[in-house]
Coordinates of C-alpha atoms in Angstrom, one line a residue:
Chain A
X23 CA 152.4 90.7 101.9
X24 CA 155.4 93.0 102.6
X25 CA 155.4 95.7 105.3
X26 CA 155.6 98.3 102.6
X27 CA 152.5 96.9 100.9
X28 CA 150.7 96.7 104.2
X29 CA 151.6 100.3 104.9
X30 CA 150.2 101.4 101.5
X31 CA 146.9 99.6 101.9
X32 CA 146.6 100.9 105.4
X33 CA 147.2 104.4 104.2
X34 CA 144.8 104.0 101.3
X35 CA 142.1 102.8 103.7
X36 CA 142.9 105.8 105.9
X37 CA 142.6 108.2 103.0
X38 CA 139.3 106.8 102.0
X39 CA 138.1 106.8 105.6
X40 CA 139.2 110.4 106.1
X41 CA 137.6 111.5 102.8
X42 CA 134.3 109.9 103.6
X43 CA 134.2 111.5 107.1
X44 CA 134.7 115.0 105.8
X45 CA 131.8 117.1 106.9
X46 CA 129.3 118.8 104.6
X47 CA 129.9 122.5 104.9
X48 CA 127.0 125.0 105.0
X49 CA 127.0 128.6 103.8
X50 CA 126.1 131.3 106.2
X51 CA 122.5 132.0 107.4
X52 CA 120.3 133.7 104.9
X53 CA 122.1 132.3 101.9
X54 CA 118.9 131.0 100.3
X55 CA 117.2 134.4 100.7
X56 CA 120.2 136.2 99.1
X57 CA 120.1 133.9 96.1
X58 CA 116.3 134.2 95.8
X59 CA 116.6 138.0 95.8
X60 CA 118.6 137.8 92.6
X61 CA 116.5 135.2 90.9
X62 CA 113.6 136.2 88.6
X63 CA 110.7 133.8 88.8
X64 CA 109.1 133.1 85.5
X65 CA 105.7 134.8 85.0
X66 CA 102.6 133.1 83.5
X67 CA 102.5 133.2 79.7
X68 CA 99.4 135.4 79.6
X69 CA 101.1 138.0 81.9
X70 CA 104.3 137.9 79.8
X71 CA 102.2 138.3 76.6
X72 CA 100.3 141.3 78.1
X73 CA 103.5 143.0 79.3
X74 CA 105.2 142.5 75.9
X75 CA 102.1 143.9 74.1
X76 CA 102.0 146.8 76.6
X77 CA 105.7 147.5 76.1
X78 CA 105.3 147.3 72.3
X79 CA 102.3 149.6 72.2
X80 CA 103.8 152.2 74.6
X81 CA 106.7 153.1 72.3
X82 CA 106.0 156.7 71.2
X83 CA 105.7 156.1 67.4
X84 CA 103.6 152.9 67.9
X85 CA 101.4 154.6 70.5
X86 CA 100.7 157.5 68.1
X87 CA 99.9 155.0 65.3
X88 CA 97.6 153.1 67.5
X89 CA 95.8 156.2 68.7
X90 CA 95.4 157.4 65.1
X91 CA 94.0 154.0 64.1
X92 CA 91.6 154.1 67.1
X93 CA 90.4 157.6 66.2
X94 CA 90.0 156.6 62.6
X95 CA 87.9 153.6 63.6
X96 CA 85.7 155.8 65.8
X97 CA 85.2 158.4 63.0
X98 CA 84.5 155.6 60.5
X99 CA 81.9 154.0 62.8
X100 CA 80.2 157.4 63.4
X101 CA 80.2 158.2 59.7
X102 CA 78.7 154.8 58.9
X103 CA 76.3 154.7 61.8
X104 CA 75.0 158.2 61.4
X105 CA 73.4 157.8 57.9
X106 CA 72.2 154.3 58.9
X107 CA 70.5 155.7 62.1
X108 CA 68.9 158.5 60.0
X109 CA 67.6 156.0 57.5
X110 CA 66.2 153.7 60.3
X111 CA 65.0 156.4 62.7
X112 CA 61.9 154.5 63.7
X113 CA 63.8 151.4 64.5
X114 CA 66.4 153.3 66.5
X115 CA 63.8 155.1 68.6
X116 CA 62.0 151.9 69.3
X117 CA 65.3 150.2 70.4
X118 CA 66.3 153.2 72.6
X119 CA 62.9 153.3 74.3
X120 CA 63.0 149.6 75.0
X121 CA 66.5 149.9 76.6
X122 CA 65.4 153.0 78.5
X123 CA 62.3 151.2 79.8
X124 CA 64.3 148.2 81.0
X125 CA 67.0 150.2 82.6
X126 CA 64.5 152.5 84.3
X127 CA 62.6 149.4 85.6
X128 CA 65.8 148.0 87.0
X129 CA 66.7 151.3 88.7
X130 CA 63.2 151.5 90.2
X131 CA 63.4 148.0 91.6
X132 CA 66.9 148.5 93.0
X133 CA 66.0 151.8 94.7
X134 CA 62.9 150.3 96.2
X135 CA 64.9 147.3 97.5
X136 CA 67.6 149.6 99.0
X137 CA 65.0 151.8 100.7
X138 CA 63.0 148.9 102.2
X139 CA 66.3 147.4 103.5
X140 CA 67.2 150.7 105.0
X141 CA 63.9 151.0 106.8
X142 CA 63.8 147.3 108.0
X143 CA 67.5 147.3 109.2
X144 CA 67.1 150.5 111.1
X145 CA 69.8 152.4 109.2
X146 CA 67.4 155.1 108.3
X147 CA 66.4 155.5 111.9
X148 CA 70.0 155.7 113.0
X149 CA 70.8 158.3 110.4
X150 CA 67.8 160.4 111.5
X151 CA 68.9 160.3 115.1
X152 CA 72.5 161.1 114.2
X153 CA 71.3 164.1 112.2
X154 CA 69.2 165.1 115.2
X155 CA 72.2 165.4 117.5
X156 CA 74.7 168.1 116.3
X157 CA 77.7 166.7 118.2
X158 CA 77.2 163.2 116.8
X159 CA 76.8 164.5 113.3
X160 CA 80.0 166.4 113.5
X161 CA 81.8 163.4 115.0
X162 CA 80.6 161.2 112.1
X163 CA 81.6 163.8 109.5
X164 CA 85.0 164.2 111.2
X165 CA 85.5 160.4 111.2
X166 CA 84.6 160.0 107.6
X167 CA 86.9 162.9 106.6
X168 CA 89.8 161.5 108.6
X169 CA 89.2 158.1 107.1
X170 CA 89.1 159.5 103.6
X171 CA 92.3 161.5 104.1
X172 CA 94.1 158.4 105.6
X173 CA 93.0 156.3 102.6
X174 CA 94.2 158.9 100.2
X175 CA 97.6 159.1 102.0
X176 CA 97.8 155.3 102.1
X177 CA 97.1 155.1 98.4
X178 CA 99.8 157.7 97.7
X179 CA 102.4 155.7 99.7
X180 CA 101.4 152.5 98.0
X181 CA 101.8 154.0 94.5
X182 CA 105.1 155.7 95.4
X183 CA 106.9 152.8 97.0
X184 CA 109.0 150.8 94.5
X185 CA 108.0 147.2 94.3
X186 CA 110.3 144.2 93.5
X187 CA 108.3 143.2 90.5
X188 CA 108.9 146.7 89.1
X189 CA 112.6 146.5 89.6
X190 CA 112.7 143.1 87.9
X191 CA 110.7 144.4 85.0
X192 CA 113.1 147.2 84.7
X193 CA 116.1 144.9 84.6
X194 CA 114.6 142.6 81.9
Chain B
X21 CA 99.5 123.2 95.7
X22 CA 102.7 121.3 96.5
X23 CA 104.1 121.7 100.0
X24 CA 107.8 121.6 100.9
X25 CA 107.3 118.0 102.1
X26 CA 105.7 116.9 98.8
X27 CA 108.6 118.5 96.9
X28 CA 111.1 116.5 99.0
X29 CA 109.8 113.3 97.6
X30 CA 110.2 114.4 94.0
X31 CA 113.2 114.0 91.7
X32 CA 115.4 116.9 90.5
X33 CA 113.8 116.8 87.0
X34 CA 110.2 117.2 88.4
X35 CA 111.4 119.9 90.7
X36 CA 112.9 121.8 87.8
X37 CA 109.6 121.5 85.8
X38 CA 107.7 123.0 88.8
X39 CA 110.3 125.8 89.0
X40 CA 109.9 126.5 85.3
X41 CA 106.2 126.8 86.0
X42 CA 107.1 129.6 88.4
X43 CA 106.7 127.9 91.8
X44 CA 109.0 129.6 94.3
X45 CA 108.9 126.6 96.6
X46 CA 110.5 124.5 93.9
X47 CA 113.4 127.0 93.6
X48 CA 113.9 126.8 97.3
X49 CA 113.9 123.0 97.3
X50 CA 116.7 123.0 94.7
X51 CA 118.6 125.4 96.9
X52 CA 118.0 123.3 99.9
X53 CA 119.2 120.2 98.1
X54 CA 122.4 121.7 96.6
X55 CA 123.5 124.5 98.9
X56 CA 125.7 122.3 101.0
X57 CA 127.2 120.1 98.3
X58 CA 127.9 123.2 96.1
X59 CA 129.3 125.3 98.9
X60 CA 131.4 122.4 100.2
X61 CA 132.9 121.8 96.8
X62 CA 133.6 125.4 96.1
X63 CA 135.0 126.1 99.6
X64 CA 137.4 123.1 99.5
X65 CA 138.5 124.4 96.0
X66 CA 139.2 128.0 96.9
X67 CA 139.7 127.6 100.7
X68 CA 138.2 131.0 101.5
X69 CA 134.8 131.2 103.1
X70 CA 133.7 134.6 101.8
X71 CA 134.9 133.9 98.3
X72 CA 133.3 130.5 98.4
X73 CA 129.9 132.1 99.4
X74 CA 130.2 134.5 96.6
X75 CA 131.0 131.9 94.1
X76 CA 128.3 129.5 95.3
X77 CA 125.8 132.4 95.2
X78 CA 126.8 133.2 91.6
X79 CA 126.5 129.6 90.7
X80 CA 122.9 129.3 92.0
X81 CA 121.9 132.7 90.5
X82 CA 123.2 131.6 87.1
X83 CA 121.6 128.1 87.3
X84 CA 118.2 129.3 88.6
X85 CA 117.9 132.1 86.2
X86 CA 118.7 129.8 83.3
X87 CA 116.4 126.9 84.2
X88 CA 114.7 127.3 80.8
X89 CA 117.9 126.3 79.1
X90 CA 118.3 123.1 81.2
X91 CA 118.2 120.0 79.2
X92 CA 116.5 117.1 81.1
X93 CA 118.7 114.5 79.4
X94 CA 121.5 115.6 81.7
X95 CA 121.5 115.2 85.4
X96 CA 120.7 118.5 87.2
X97 CA 123.4 117.8 89.7
X98 CA 126.0 117.5 86.9
X99 CA 124.9 120.8 85.5
X100 CA 125.1 122.7 88.8
X101 CA 128.4 121.0 89.8
X102 CA 129.9 121.9 86.4
X103 CA 129.0 125.6 86.8
X104 CA 130.3 125.6 90.4
X105 CA 133.5 123.9 89.4
X106 CA 134.1 126.3 86.5
X107 CA 133.5 129.3 88.8
X108 CA 136.0 127.9 91.3
X109 CA 138.6 127.0 88.6
X110 CA 138.3 130.5 87.0
X111 CA 138.8 132.0 90.4
X112 CA 141.9 129.9 91.0
X113 CA 143.3 130.8 87.6
X114 CA 142.8 134.5 88.3
X115 CA 144.5 134.1 91.7
X116 CA 147.4 132.3 90.0
X117 CA 147.7 135.2 87.5
X118 CA 147.6 137.7 90.3
X119 CA 150.4 136.0 92.2
X120 CA 152.6 135.3 89.1
X121 CA 153.5 138.9 88.2
X122 CA 157.3 138.5 87.5
X123 CA 158.0 142.1 86.6
X124 CA 156.0 143.9 89.2
X125 CA 152.8 145.9 88.8
X126 CA 152.6 147.9 85.6
X127 CA 151.4 150.8 87.8
X128 CA 154.6 150.8 89.9
X129 CA 156.6 154.0 89.3
X130 CA 159.6 153.7 91.5
X131 CA 162.2 150.9 91.9
X132 CA 160.9 150.2 95.4
X133 CA 157.3 149.8 94.1
X134 CA 158.5 147.5 91.3
X135 CA 160.4 145.4 93.8
X136 CA 157.5 145.4 96.3
X137 CA 155.0 144.2 93.6
X138 CA 157.2 141.8 91.8
X139 CA 157.1 138.1 92.7
X140 CA 159.5 135.5 91.5
X141 CA 156.8 132.8 91.5
X142 CA 153.6 131.9 93.1
X143 CA 154.1 130.5 96.6
X144 CA 151.9 127.5 96.9
X145 CA 152.3 127.3 100.6
X146 CA 149.3 128.4 102.7
X147 CA 148.9 132.0 103.8
X148 CA 148.2 132.6 107.5
X149 CA 144.5 133.1 106.7
X150 CA 144.5 129.9 104.7
X151 CA 146.1 128.1 107.5
X152 CA 143.5 129.5 109.9
X153 CA 140.7 128.4 107.6
X154 CA 142.3 125.0 107.1
X155 CA 142.4 124.6 110.8
X156 CA 138.7 125.6 111.0
X157 CA 137.7 123.0 108.5
X158 CA 139.8 120.6 110.4
X159 CA 142.1 117.8 109.6
X160 CA 145.2 116.8 107.8
X161 CA 143.1 115.4 105.0
X162 CA 141.7 118.9 104.4
X163 CA 145.2 120.3 104.1
X164 CA 146.3 117.5 101.9
X165 CA 143.3 118.1 99.6
X166 CA 144.3 121.8 99.5
X167 CA 147.7 120.8 98.1
X168 CA 146.3 118.8 95.2
X169 CA 146.1 120.2 91.6
X170 CA 142.6 121.8 91.1
X171 CA 141.4 119.1 88.7
X172 CA 142.5 116.3 91.0
X173 CA 140.8 118.2 93.9
X174 CA 137.5 118.4 92.0
X175 CA 137.7 114.7 91.1
X176 CA 138.5 113.5 94.5
X177 CA 135.9 115.7 96.2
X178 CA 133.1 114.7 93.8
X179 CA 133.9 111.1 94.1
X180 CA 134.7 110.5 97.7
X181 CA 133.0 113.4 99.5
X182 CA 129.9 113.9 97.3
X183 CA 129.7 110.3 96.3
X184 CA 129.2 111.0 92.5
X185 CA 129.8 108.3 89.9
X186 CA 132.8 108.4 87.6
X187 CA 130.5 109.0 84.7
X188 CA 128.9 112.0 86.3
X189 CA 132.4 113.4 87.2
X190 CA 133.4 113.0 83.6
X191 CA 130.3 114.9 82.6
X192 CA 131.0 117.7 85.2
X193 CA 134.6 118.1 84.1
X194 CA 134.2 117.5 80.3
X195 CA 136.8 114.8 80.5
X196 CA 137.0 111.2 79.2
X197 CA 136.0 108.6 81.7
X198 CA 139.6 107.1 81.6
X199 CA 141.1 110.5 82.5
X200 CA 138.8 110.9 85.5
X201 CA 139.8 107.5 86.8
X202 CA 143.5 108.3 86.3
X203 CA 143.0 111.6 88.1
X204 CA 141.3 110.0 91.0
X205 CA 144.0 107.3 91.2
X206 CA 146.8 109.9 91.2
X207 CA 145.0 112.1 93.7
X208 CA 144.7 109.2 96.1
X209 CA 148.3 108.4 95.7
X210 CA 149.3 112.0 96.4
X211 CA 147.0 112.1 99.4
X212 CA 148.5 108.9 100.7
X213 CA 152.0 110.4 100.4
X214 CA 151.0 113.6 102.2
X215 CA 149.4 111.7 105.0
X216 CA 152.4 109.3 105.2
X217 CA 154.7 112.4 105.4
X218 CA 152.6 113.7 108.3
X219 CA 152.7 110.4 110.1
X220 CA 156.6 110.2 110.0

């Protein structure tokens, strides 16, 4: 083996050694988050279908056509159901009274259950004593009013703030 | 639900399937696996950290937003390296065009402006910033890689830094296998010469 060949093989080995020792370089901190902020994750098929149907139906002409079709269906149902109900008045009255009886019974049972729970748990007593003391009553009313206002304001902020999903939907 | 540790034991194809099903953790696992290899390749191609970050980011956004079109018969790594390499090569071509304006800028109005914007030919030597970055990333071998033709650079980096097979490199670069082998051989010869020059 000549000196020149030895040099070449040494250099070749050096090149390979140097190449394999090159460090793996990392992008700056937050790279993953920056990428993920620009990636739209696929939505479940049902959601996509619903959104497409919504977008399709909300176009002015289609929305008008759907509303007209809906109104026509309602009118047709009433037109068909009216004469039928008149012809079968006895049956309709019987059905209605049966439903009213069941609903009334259920309402009675529920009201009784709520009332007995109120008496047993002492809620009724607490309310009576609160009503007895004027200052306490005002404090309760004020707390409820503030809570109600805060909830309303929170809801307003929640509905006003743009969400990422909305932005993505707009870009699609 | 799959945890990050579970995902680490899965192959790229399974991870891609999970990502297609909408699992964010699968997207992050793909990012974790490839952020360094992709960034390293692009950085060593364009030799500019900010630009490399932008190109790597574009690569990932493009790939992750197009997972539906990924064909599982190809390796995921080949796909992502191909997109990263194309982005880097496009950037280098654009840079080449920018530096090869022989007649000066078309917007130049005076003779001085024409002279100031006209370049005789692209200077392939390193700019001060490039030199600084080259020093940052280190050694003589980094400088030597920076002097290779872009296609040689891609081949040598994928083969000897990322440890990819000749077949995968051929797939990444859309080249015949023989051409890839020739490129790697020539690149190693050139690197040997650069290093020999440095040692004398």
